PDB file of C-alpha atoms and ligand atoms in Angstrom:
ATOM      1  CA  MET A   1     130.811  79.545  56.834  1.00 69.00           C
ATOM      2  CA  SER A   2     132.843  82.644  56.156  1.00 81.00           C
ATOM      3  CA  ASN A   3     131.646  86.133  55.343  1.00 90.00           C
ATOM      4  CA  PRO A   4     131.139  87.243  51.701  1.00 91.00           C
ATOM      5  CA  ASP A   5     134.505  89.007  51.942  1.00 91.00           C
ATOM      6  CA  SER A   6     136.653  86.473  53.823  1.00 89.00           C
ATOM      7  CA  SER A   7     139.081  89.191  54.955  1.00 89.00           C
ATOM      8  CA  PHE A   8     136.226  90.709  56.968  1.00 94.00           C
ATOM      9  CA  SER A   9     136.897  88.971  60.292  1.00 92.00           C
ATOM     10  CA  GLY A  10     138.441  89.415  63.709  1.00 92.00           C
ATOM     11  CA  TYR A  11     135.437  90.226  65.902  1.00 96.00           C
ATOM     12  CA  ALA A  12     134.383  88.082  68.854  1.00 95.00           C
ATOM     13  CA  PHE A  13     131.616  85.482  69.257  1.00 96.00           C
ATOM     14  CA  ALA A  14     131.556  84.307  65.634  1.00 95.00           C
ATOM     15  CA  GLY A  15     133.553  81.092  65.952  1.00 94.00           C
ATOM     16  CA  ALA A  16     130.841  78.414  66.394  1.00 92.00           C
ATOM     17  CA  PRO A  17     132.926  75.940  68.455  1.00 95.00           C
ATOM     18  CA  LEU A  18     129.951  73.632  69.139  1.00 98.00           C
ATOM     19  CA  ASP A  19     127.829  71.244  67.120  1.00 98.00           C
ATOM     20  CA  ARG A  20     124.478  72.289  68.550  1.00 97.00           C
ATOM     21  CA  GLY A  21     123.217  68.713  68.386  1.00 96.00           C
ATOM     22  CA  ASP A  22     119.598  69.576  67.716  1.00 96.00           C
ATOM     23  CA  THR A  23     118.408  65.939  67.736  1.00 97.00           C
ATOM     24  CA  LEU A  24     119.983  65.385  71.178  1.00 98.00           C
ATOM     25  CA  ARG A  25     117.602  67.979  72.603  1.00 98.00           C
ATOM     26  CA  ASP A  26     114.853  65.365  72.259  1.00 97.00           C
ATOM     27  CA  ASP A  27     116.951  62.578  73.798  1.00 97.00           C
ATOM     28  CA  PRO A  28     117.054  62.967  77.607  1.00 96.00           C
ATOM     29  CA  ASP A  29     118.723  59.549  78.030  1.00 97.00           C
ATOM     30  CA  ALA A  30     121.636  60.598  75.817  1.00 97.00           C
ATOM     31  CA  LEU A  31     121.945  63.918  77.645  1.00 98.00           C
ATOM     32  CA  ASN A  32     121.979  62.068  80.995  1.00 97.00           C
ATOM     33  CA  ARG A  33     124.837  59.899  79.708  1.00 97.00           C
ATOM     34  CA  LEU A  34     126.757  62.975  78.547  1.00 98.00           C
ATOM     35  CA  TRP A  35     126.196  64.852  81.817  1.00 97.00           C
ATOM     36  CA  PRO A  36     128.947  63.405  84.089  1.00 97.00           C
ATOM     37  CA  ASP A  37     131.757  64.454  81.714  1.00 97.00           C
ATOM     38  CA  ALA A  38     130.024  67.600  80.462  1.00 98.00           C
ATOM     39  CA  GLN A  39     131.479  71.087  80.926  1.00 97.00           C
ATOM     40  CA  VAL A  40     128.948  73.196  82.745  1.00 96.00           C
ATOM     41  CA  LEU A  41     129.100  76.963  82.453  1.00 96.00           C
ATOM     42  CA  VAL A  42     127.529  78.601  85.496  1.00 95.00           C
ATOM     43  CA  LEU A  43     126.020  82.074  85.169  1.00 95.00           C
ATOM     44  CA  ASP A  44     124.849  84.436  87.870  1.00 92.00           C
ATOM     45  CA  ALA A  45     121.522  86.218  87.515  1.00 89.00           C
ATOM     46  CA  ASP A  46     123.373  89.276  86.134  1.00 91.00           C
ATOM     47  CA  GLY A  47     124.858  87.202  83.289  1.00 92.00           C
ATOM     48  CA  THR A  48     128.400  86.971  84.684  1.00 95.00           C
ATOM     49  CA  ALA A  49     130.158  83.583  84.593  1.00 96.00           C
ATOM     50  CA  PHE A  50     131.977  81.703  87.350  1.00 95.00           C
ATOM     51  CA  ALA A  51     135.728  82.230  86.927  1.00 95.00           C
ATOM     52  CA  ASN A  52     139.026  81.297  88.575  1.00 94.00           C
ATOM     53  CA  ALA A  53     141.003  83.674  90.783  1.00 94.00           C
ATOM     54  CA  ASP A  54     143.000  84.699  87.689  1.00 94.00           C
ATOM     55  CA  GLY A  55     139.805  85.450  85.752  1.00 94.00           C
ATOM     56  CA  GLN A  56     139.995  82.401  83.506  1.00 95.00           C
ATOM     57  CA  PRO A  57     137.063  79.968  82.990  1.00 94.00           C
ATOM     58  CA  PHE A  58     136.127  77.948  86.092  1.00 92.00           C
ATOM     59  CA  PRO A  59     135.587  74.419  84.754  1.00 84.00           C
ATOM     60  CA  ILE A  60     132.818  72.446  86.455  1.00 94.00           C
ATOM     61  CA  LEU A  61     131.974  68.923  85.375  1.00 96.00           C
ATOM     62  CA  GLY A  62     128.458  67.575  85.473  1.00 96.00           C
ATOM     63  CA  ARG A  63     129.577  64.852  87.904  1.00 95.00           C
ATOM     64  CA  GLU A  64     130.718  67.496  90.408  1.00 93.00           C
ATOM     65  CA  LEU A  65     127.176  68.861  90.435  1.00 91.00           C
ATOM     66  CA  GLY A  66     125.652  65.373  90.602  1.00 88.00           C
ATOM     67  CA  GLY A  67     122.282  64.192  89.323  1.00 90.00           C
ATOM     68  CA  GLY A  68     121.424  64.892  85.690  1.00 93.00           C
ATOM     69  CA  PRO A  69     121.098  68.013  83.551  1.00 95.00           C
ATOM     70  CA  GLY A  70     117.777  68.973  85.193  1.00 93.00           C
ATOM     71  CA  ALA A  71     117.023  72.573  84.225  1.00 92.00           C
ATOM     72  CA  ALA A  72     120.465  73.100  82.623  1.00 96.00           C
ATOM     73  CA  VAL A  73     120.353  74.095  78.950  1.00 98.00           C
ATOM     74  CA  PHE A  74     122.182  71.773  76.552  1.00 98.00           C
ATOM     75  CA  LEU A  75     124.419  73.931  74.335  1.00 98.00           C
ATOM     76  CA  GLY A  76     126.039  71.293  72.144  1.00 98.00           C
ATOM     77  CA  LEU A  77     129.121  69.160  71.618  1.00 98.00           C
ATOM     78  CA  THR A  78     132.756  69.963  70.937  1.00 96.00           C
ATOM     79  CA  ALA A  79     134.615  68.024  68.217  1.00 94.00           C
ATOM     80  CA  ASP A  80     135.746  65.463  70.847  1.00 93.00           C
ATOM     81  CA  ARG A  81     132.043  64.812  71.683  1.00 93.00           C
ATOM     82  CA  ARG A  82     132.166  66.529  75.061  1.00 96.00           C
ATOM     83  CA  ALA A  83     128.874  68.188  75.939  1.00 98.00           C
ATOM     84  CA  TRP A  84     128.481  71.762  77.157  1.00 98.00           C
ATOM     85  CA  PHE A  85     125.610  72.975  79.303  1.00 98.00           C
ATOM     86  CA  VAL A  86     124.739  76.260  80.960  1.00 97.00           C
ATOM     87  CA  THR A  87     122.968  76.514  84.278  1.00 95.00           C
ATOM     88  CA  GLU A  88     122.056  79.235  86.730  1.00 92.00           C
ATOM     89  CA  ALA A  89     124.196  79.789  89.793  1.00 90.00           C
ATOM     90  CA  GLY A  90     121.101  79.853  92.003  1.00 84.00           C
ATOM     91  CA  THR A  91     120.969  76.058  92.005  1.00 70.00           C
ATOM     92  CA  ILE A  92     124.717  75.520  92.577  1.00 78.00           C
ATOM     93  CA  THR A  93     126.458  75.060  95.913  1.00 76.00           C
ATOM     94  CA  LEU A  94     130.011  75.175  94.474  1.00 79.00           C
ATOM     95  CA  ARG A  95     131.715  78.509  95.075  1.00 83.00           C
ATOM     96  CA  ALA A  96     133.898  80.110  92.438  1.00 89.00           C
ATOM     97  CA  PRO A  97     136.459  82.742  93.452  1.00 91.00           C
ATOM     98  CA  ASN A  98     135.616  85.189  90.686  1.00 93.00           C
ATOM     99  CA  ARG A  99     133.087  86.378  88.103  1.00 94.00           C
ATOM    100  CA  MET A 100     133.647  87.505  84.526  1.00 95.00           C
ATOM    101  CA  ASP A 101     131.290  89.440  82.304  1.00 95.00           C
ATOM    102  CA  LEU A 102     131.078  88.618  78.626  1.00 95.00           C
ATOM    103  CA  ARG A 103     133.043  91.647  77.413  1.00 93.00           C
ATOM    104  CA  GLN A 104     135.919  90.802  79.753  1.00 94.00           C
ATOM    105  CA  ALA A 105     135.748  87.148  78.708  1.00 96.00           C
ATOM    106  CA  ALA A 106     135.859  88.084  75.019  1.00 94.00           C
ATOM    107  CA  ALA A 107     139.141  89.894  75.627  1.00 93.00           C
ATOM    108  CA  GLN A 108     140.727  87.417  78.055  1.00 95.00           C
ATOM    109  CA  TRP A 109     139.329  83.891  77.590  1.00 96.00           C
ATOM    110  CA  PRO A 110     140.194  81.400  74.845  1.00 96.00           C
ATOM    111  CA  ALA A 111     138.000  82.469  71.915  1.00 95.00           C
ATOM    112  CA  GLU A 112     136.066  79.193  71.749  1.00 95.00           C
ATOM    113  CA  VAL A 113     135.088  79.400  75.423  1.00 96.00           C
ATOM    114  CA  ALA A 114     134.060  83.045  75.053  1.00 97.00           C
ATOM    115  CA  ASP A 115     131.917  81.977  72.075  1.00 97.00           C
ATOM    116  CA  VAL A 116     130.167  79.353  74.232  1.00 97.00           C
ATOM    117  CA  PHE A 117     129.661  81.962  76.965  1.00 97.00           C
ATOM    118  CA  CYS A 118     128.049  84.299  74.401  1.00 97.00           C
ATOM    119  CA  TYR A 119     125.627  81.570  73.302  1.00 97.00           C
ATOM    120  CA  ALA A 120     124.958  80.545  76.915  1.00 97.00           C
ATOM    121  CA  ARG A 121     124.262  84.111  77.979  1.00 96.00           C
ATOM    122  CA  GLY A 122     121.746  84.549  75.174  1.00 96.00           C
ATOM    123  CA  MET A 123     119.891  81.382  76.201  1.00 96.00           C
ATOM    124  CA  SER A 124     120.008  82.315  79.854  1.00 94.00           C
ATOM    125  CA  TYR A 125     118.627  85.792  79.137  1.00 94.00           C
ATOM    126  CA  TRP A 126     115.796  84.352  77.039  1.00 95.00           C
ATOM    127  CA  HIS A 127     114.863  81.982  79.888  1.00 95.00           C
ATOM    128  CA  SER A 128     114.932  84.790  82.436  1.00 93.00           C
ATOM    129  CA  ARG A 129     112.521  86.891  80.321  1.00 93.00           C
ATOM    130  CA  ASN A 130     110.101  84.081  79.454  1.00 95.00           C
ATOM    131  CA  ARG A 131     109.100  82.513  82.736  1.00 95.00           C
ATOM    132  CA  PHE A 132     105.515  83.503  81.993  1.00 98.00           C
ATOM    133  CA  CYS A 133     103.529  83.278  78.773  1.00 98.00           C
ATOM    134  CA  GLY A 134     103.266  86.561  76.860  1.00 96.00           C
ATOM    135  CA  VAL A 135      99.848  85.505  75.524  1.00 98.00           C
ATOM    136  CA  CYS A 136      97.952  84.476  78.674  1.00 98.00           C
ATOM    137  CA  GLY A 137     100.329  85.029  81.608  1.00 97.00           C
ATOM    138  CA  GLY A 138     100.503  81.325  82.488  1.00 97.00           C
ATOM    139  CA  ALA A 139     103.674  79.714  83.816  1.00 97.00           C
ATOM    140  CA  VAL A 140     106.093  78.534  81.110  1.00 98.00           C
ATOM    141  CA  ARG A 141     107.590  75.054  81.327  1.00 97.00           C
ATOM    142  CA  PHE A 142     110.850  74.577  79.361  1.00 97.00           C
ATOM    143  CA  GLY A 143     111.449  71.467  77.267  1.00 97.00           C
ATOM    144  CA  ARG A 144     113.813  70.198  74.556  1.00 97.00           C
ATOM    145  CA  ALA A 145     116.824  70.706  76.867  1.00 98.00           C
ATOM    146  CA  GLY A 146     115.885  74.360  77.256  1.00 97.00           C
ATOM    147  CA  PHE A 147     114.995  75.270  73.653  1.00 98.00           C
ATOM    148  CA  ILE A 148     111.233  75.496  73.875  1.00 98.00           C
ATOM    149  CA  GLY A 149     108.859  77.000  76.409  1.00 98.00           C
ATOM    150  CA  HIS A 150     105.401  75.439  76.761  1.00 98.00           C
ATOM    151  CA  CYS A 151     102.460  77.292  78.193  1.00 98.00           C
ATOM    152  CA  ASP A 152     100.187  74.549  79.543  1.00 95.00           C
ATOM    153  CA  GLN A 153      97.368  77.051  80.009  1.00 97.00           C
ATOM    154  CA  CYS A 154      96.916  78.284  76.405  1.00 98.00           C
ATOM    155  CA  ARG A 155      99.269  75.811  74.639  1.00 97.00           C
ATOM    156  CA  THR A 156     101.430  78.515  73.062  1.00 98.00           C
ATOM    157  CA  GLU A 157     104.985  77.416  72.297  1.00 98.00           C
ATOM    158  CA  HIS A 158     107.800  79.925  72.884  1.00 98.00           C
ATOM    159  CA  TYR A 159     111.168  79.752  71.107  1.00 97.00           C
ATOM    160  CA  PRO A 160     114.519  81.462  71.776  1.00 96.00           C
ATOM    161  CA  ARG A 161     114.570  84.926  70.213  1.00 93.00           C
ATOM    162  CA  VAL A 162     117.201  87.390  69.101  1.00 94.00           C
ATOM    163  CA  ASP A 163     116.713  91.038  68.166  1.00 96.00           C
ATOM    164  CA  PRO A 164     118.336  91.843  64.802  1.00 98.00           C
ATOM    165  CA  ALA A 165     120.026  95.214  64.497  1.00 98.00           C
ATOM    166  CA  VAL A 166     121.989  96.613  61.581  1.00 98.00           C
ATOM    167  CA  ILE A 167     125.370  98.244  62.084  1.00 98.00           C
ATOM    168  CA  VAL A 168     126.786 100.174  59.197  1.00 98.00           C
ATOM    169  CA  ALA A 169     129.987 101.843  58.025  1.00 98.00           C
ATOM    170  CA  VAL A 170     128.746 104.706  55.838  1.00 98.00           C
ATOM    171  CA  GLU A 171     131.190 106.166  53.340  1.00 98.00           C
ATOM    172  CA  ASN A 172     131.253 109.195  51.084  1.00 98.00           C
ATOM    173  CA  ALA A 173     134.287 110.082  48.927  1.00 96.00           C
ATOM    174  CA  GLY A 174     136.928 108.587  51.225  1.00 97.00           C
ATOM    175  CA  ARG A 175     135.264 109.757  54.420  1.00 98.00           C
ATOM    176  CA  LEU A 176     133.637 107.596  57.105  1.00 98.00           C
ATOM    177  CA  LEU A 177     130.529 108.602  59.058  1.00 98.00           C
ATOM    178  CA  LEU A 178     130.925 108.133  62.817  1.00 98.00           C
ATOM    179  CA  GLY A 179     128.690 109.285  65.628  1.00 98.00           C
ATOM    180  CA  ARG A 180     128.419 109.175  69.397  1.00 97.00           C
ATOM    181  CA  GLN A 181     125.704 108.809  72.004  1.00 96.00           C
ATOM    182  CA  SER A 182     125.812 111.076  75.026  1.00 94.00           C
ATOM    183  CA  ASN A 183     125.991 108.149  77.473  1.00 95.00           C
ATOM    184  CA  TRP A 184     129.162 106.684  75.908  1.00 95.00           C
ATOM    185  CA  ALA A 185     132.652 107.103  77.354  1.00 94.00           C
ATOM    186  CA  PRO A 186     134.079 110.538  76.552  1.00 94.00           C
ATOM    187  CA  ARG A 187     135.436 110.927  72.974  1.00 96.00           C
ATOM    188  CA  ARG A 188     134.180 107.463  71.899  1.00 97.00           C
ATOM    189  CA  TYR A 189     132.791 107.424  68.350  1.00 98.00           C
ATOM    190  CA  SER A 190     131.468 104.482  66.361  1.00 98.00           C
ATOM    191  CA  VAL A 191     129.569 103.492  63.245  1.00 98.00           C
ATOM    192  CA  LEU A 192     125.783 103.897  63.318  1.00 98.00           C
ATOM    193  CA  ALA A 193     123.416 101.103  64.345  1.00 97.00           C
ATOM    194  CA  GLY A 194     119.751 100.472  64.956  1.00 97.00           C
ATOM    195  CA  PHE A 195     117.161  97.761  65.448  1.00 98.00           C
ATOM    196  CA  VAL A 196     115.225  96.254  62.580  1.00 98.00           C
ATOM    197  CA  GLU A 197     111.524  97.055  62.726  1.00 98.00           C
ATOM    198  CA  PRO A 198     108.700  94.709  61.653  1.00 97.00           C
ATOM    199  CA  GLY A 199     108.104  94.707  57.917  1.00 98.00           C
ATOM    200  CA  GLU A 200     111.602  95.950  57.048  1.00 98.00           C
ATOM    201  CA  THR A 201     114.493  94.455  55.113  1.00 98.00           C
ATOM    202  CA  PHE A 202     117.993  94.934  56.522  1.00 98.00           C
ATOM    203  CA  GLU A 203     118.820  97.310  53.676  1.00 98.00           C
ATOM    204  CA  GLN A 204     115.758  99.417  54.476  1.00 98.00           C
ATOM    205  CA  THR A 205     116.771  99.535  58.141  1.00 98.00           C
ATOM    206  CA  VAL A 206     120.240 100.738  57.122  1.00 98.00           C
ATOM    207  CA  ALA A 207     118.806 103.619  55.092  1.00 98.00           C
ATOM    208  CA  ARG A 208     116.183 104.550  57.701  1.00 98.00           C
ATOM    209  CA  GLU A 209     118.482 104.442  60.737  1.00 97.00           C
ATOM    210  CA  VAL A 210     121.296 106.375  59.066  1.00 98.00           C
ATOM    211  CA  PHE A 211     118.863 109.062  57.942  1.00 97.00           C
ATOM    212  CA  GLU A 212     117.075 109.225  61.320  1.00 96.00           C
ATOM    213  CA  GLU A 213     120.302 109.512  63.263  1.00 97.00           C
ATOM    214  CA  SER A 214     122.368 111.735  60.944  1.00 97.00           C
ATOM    215  CA  LYS A 215     120.160 113.028  58.078  1.00 97.00           C
ATOM    216  CA  VAL A 216     122.653 111.419  55.677  1.00 98.00           C
ATOM    217  CA  ARG A 217     121.005 109.651  52.708  1.00 98.00           C
ATOM    218  CA  VAL A 218     122.298 106.169  51.901  1.00 98.00           C
ATOM    219  CA  ILE A 219     122.650 105.272  48.216  1.00 98.00           C
ATOM    220  CA  GLN A 220     123.512 101.591  48.442  1.00 98.00           C
ATOM    221  CA  SER A 221     124.447  99.041  51.126  1.00 98.00           C
ATOM    222  CA  ARG A 222     126.253  95.714  51.101  1.00 97.00           C
ATOM    223  CA  TYR A 223     126.158  92.889  53.677  1.00 98.00           C
ATOM    224  CA  MET A 224     129.512  92.136  55.346  1.00 98.00           C
ATOM    225  CA  GLY A 225     128.938  89.770  58.293  1.00 97.00           C
ATOM    226  CA  THR A 226     127.017  89.108  61.487  1.00 97.00           C
ATOM    227  CA  GLN A 227     127.941  89.179  65.161  1.00 97.00           C
ATOM    228  CA  PRO A 228     125.882  87.675  67.986  1.00 97.00           C
ATOM    229  CA  TRP A 229     125.783  90.455  70.610  1.00 94.00           C
ATOM    230  CA  PRO A 230     123.871  89.270  73.666  1.00 91.00           C
ATOM    231  CA  PHE A 231     123.855  92.594  75.517  1.00 87.00           C
ATOM    232  CA  PRO A 232     121.246  91.436  76.132  1.00 87.00           C
ATOM    233  CA  GLY A 233     119.714  89.831  73.038  1.00 91.00           C
ATOM    234  CA  ALA A 234     120.912  91.455  69.823  1.00 95.00           C
ATOM    235  CA  LEU A 235     122.275  90.088  66.586  1.00 97.00           C
ATOM    236  CA  MET A 236     124.383  92.737  64.828  1.00 98.00           C
ATOM    237  CA  VAL A 237     124.149  92.571  61.036  1.00 98.00           C
ATOM    238  CA  GLY A 238     127.100  94.451  59.549  1.00 98.00           C
ATOM    239  CA  PHE A 239     126.922  96.512  56.339  1.00 98.00           C
ATOM    240  CA  PHE A 240     128.993  98.865  54.253  1.00 98.00           C
ATOM    241  CA  ALA A 241     127.049 101.704  52.655  1.00 98.00           C
ATOM    242  CA  THR A 242     127.758 104.556  50.300  1.00 98.00           C
ATOM    243  CA  ALA A 243     125.929 107.818  50.856  1.00 98.00           C
ATOM    244  CA  HIS A 244     125.344 111.267  49.430  1.00 98.00           C
ATOM    245  CA  ALA A 245     127.656 114.084  50.533  1.00 97.00           C
ATOM    246  CA  ASP A 246     125.129 115.312  53.099  1.00 97.00           C
ATOM    247  CA  VAL A 247     126.210 117.329  56.108  1.00 97.00           C
ATOM    248  CA  PRO A 248     125.412 115.206  59.187  1.00 97.00           C
ATOM    249  CA  ALA A 249     122.803 116.648  61.523  1.00 97.00           C
ATOM    250  CA  VAL A 250     121.750 114.996  64.763  1.00 95.00           C
ATOM    251  CA  ASP A 251     118.700 115.213  66.947  1.00 83.00           C
ATOM    252  CA  GLY A 252     117.880 112.855  69.758  1.00 83.00           C
ATOM    253  CA  GLU A 253     119.668 109.522  69.715  1.00 87.00           C
ATOM    254  CA  LEU A 254     123.129 110.836  68.809  1.00 96.00           C
ATOM    255  CA  GLU A 255     124.805 113.909  70.272  1.00 96.00           C
ATOM    256  CA  ASP A 256     127.231 114.185  67.355  1.00 97.00           C
ATOM    257  CA  ALA A 257     127.873 112.648  63.919  1.00 98.00           C
ATOM    258  CA  ARG A 258     130.636 113.669  61.541  1.00 98.00           C
ATOM    259  CA  TRP A 259     132.614 112.578  58.505  1.00 98.00           C
ATOM    260  CA  PHE A 260     136.154 111.433  59.323  1.00 98.00           C
ATOM    261  CA  SER A 261     139.098 111.092  56.940  1.00 97.00           C
ATOM    262  CA  ALA A 262     141.231 107.929  56.759  1.00 97.00           C
ATOM    263  CA  GLU A 263     144.035 109.886  58.461  1.00 96.00           C
ATOM    264  CA  GLU A 264     141.760 110.857  61.374  1.00 96.00           C
ATOM    265  CA  VAL A 265     140.676 107.233  61.750  1.00 97.00           C
ATOM    266  CA  ALA A 266     144.318 106.074  61.664  1.00 96.00           C
ATOM    267  CA  ALA A 267     145.163 108.603  64.390  1.00 95.00           C
ATOM    268  CA  ALA A 268     142.294 107.254  66.507  1.00 96.00           C
ATOM    269  CA  MET A 269     143.701 103.715  66.085  1.00 95.00           C
ATOM    270  CA  ARG A 270     147.165 104.869  67.228  1.00 94.00           C
ATOM    271  CA  ARG A 271     145.571 106.434  70.314  1.00 93.00           C
ATOM    272  CA  GLU A 272     144.835 102.948  71.635  1.00 88.00           C
ATOM    273  CA  SER A 273     148.501 102.428  72.482  1.00 87.00           C
ATOM    274  CA  VAL A 274     149.400 106.050  73.261  1.00 88.00           C
ATOM    275  CA  ASP A 275     146.469 108.353  74.006  1.00 88.00           C
ATOM    276  CA  ASP A 276     147.508 111.939  73.363  1.00 85.00           C
ATOM    277  CA  GLY A 277     144.271 113.098  74.992  1.00 89.00           C
ATOM    278  CA  GLN A 278     143.095 114.702  71.741  1.00 89.00           C
ATOM    279  CA  GLY A 279     140.576 113.557  69.167  1.00 92.00           C
ATOM    280  CA  ILE A 280     138.252 110.582  69.120  1.00 96.00           C
ATOM    281  CA  LEU A 281     138.509 107.022  70.451  1.00 96.00           C
ATOM    282  CA  LEU A 282     137.169 103.931  68.666  1.00 97.00           C
ATOM    283  CA  PRO A 283     135.107 100.949  69.862  1.00 96.00           C
ATOM    284  CA  PRO A 284     136.951  97.889  71.254  1.00 93.00           C
ATOM    285  CA  PRO A 285     138.518  95.252  68.972  1.00 92.00           C
ATOM    286  CA  ILE A 286     135.983  92.555  69.971  1.00 94.00           C
ATOM    287  CA  SER A 287     133.134  94.422  68.238  1.00 96.00           C
ATOM    288  CA  ILE A 288     131.948  94.157  64.651  1.00 98.00           C
ATOM    289  CA  ALA A 289     131.756  97.966  64.808  1.00 98.00           C
ATOM    290  CA  ARG A 290     135.534  98.107  65.100  1.00 98.00           C
ATOM    291  CA  THR A 291     135.992  95.464  62.395  1.00 98.00           C
ATOM    292  CA  LEU A 292     133.899  97.600  60.031  1.00 98.00           C
ATOM    293  CA  ILE A 293     136.076 100.632  60.806  1.00 98.00           C
ATOM    294  CA  ASN A 294     139.335  98.660  60.426  1.00 97.00           C
ATOM    295  CA  HIS A 295     138.183  97.107  57.164  1.00 97.00           C
ATOM    296  CA  TRP A 296     137.130 100.472  55.747  1.00 97.00           C
ATOM    297  CA  HIS A 297     140.486 101.941  56.726  1.00 97.00           C
ATOM    298  CA  ARG A 298     142.427  99.115  55.030  1.00 96.00           C
ATOM    299  CA  GLN A 299     140.432  99.718  51.864  1.00 95.00           C
ATOM    300  CA  GLN A 300     141.439 103.393  51.872  1.00 95.00           C
ATOM    301  CA  LEU A 301     145.099 102.419  51.993  1.00 89.00           C
ATOM    302  CA  ALA A 302     144.732  99.912  49.147  1.00 84.00           C
TER     303      ALA A 302
HETATM  304 ZN1   ZN B   1      99.764  80.966  77.580  1.00 95.16          ZN
END
């Protein structure tokens, strides 16, 4: 599946290298047979992955760990029918020389392995936050190769969750709205974003968040693409929006928001190779935020 505008691409974690093999989740015998040759991604409690001394993926086969999948989560199959699992380092005696976090991996690992890491990290985070039932407090027992949590006390079933958030490039008359939070790196500006609230459509979230954060009124918005963003559990839903020529005003979440011309955005892009120490910096290339900015800028040149 490609995005509505197929030229809107280039951000990380959107490659889908695995067939998720949903029916295999109910087939423990098949998963046991796949285990010896399976690639097992091992994550520490902080969400970093085992890596080689040079920071590349540290391949562990199921047979090196012995036994069967046990509590490992079955992620899916590559095109050559090799299974991938993720498991927690706490149960592993193998020692890896290095650790990589997901942002580093997105920049340095083969894209398909970084995509699997993204998926694995999301599952691992969900497990870590759902050891007890949110309804009755009972212990949760995971089934379906890690994709369901059963509470034996009140019989509630728990499923993996993501938190949808919109992220939006807002335009008015050839200018792009960018803002910054006070806890970001100095001079870093980005497009606006915010979590979807219950009872809202994405388009309503776009209008509400942009107004809350900048007092700019959105006229219309258009879906561009989606990026899984497990830091820790978000799904970023990317939009372009047009807005009224309002003067941005911030209070609270952002410390600044301003309109930027295409030339100012181009200068910020050039600063990535040679930083003149002046002006703003943009978010990293792995993010859908940056893809929105790049795409908007290309449209201004066209
Ligand atoms: Zn319960």
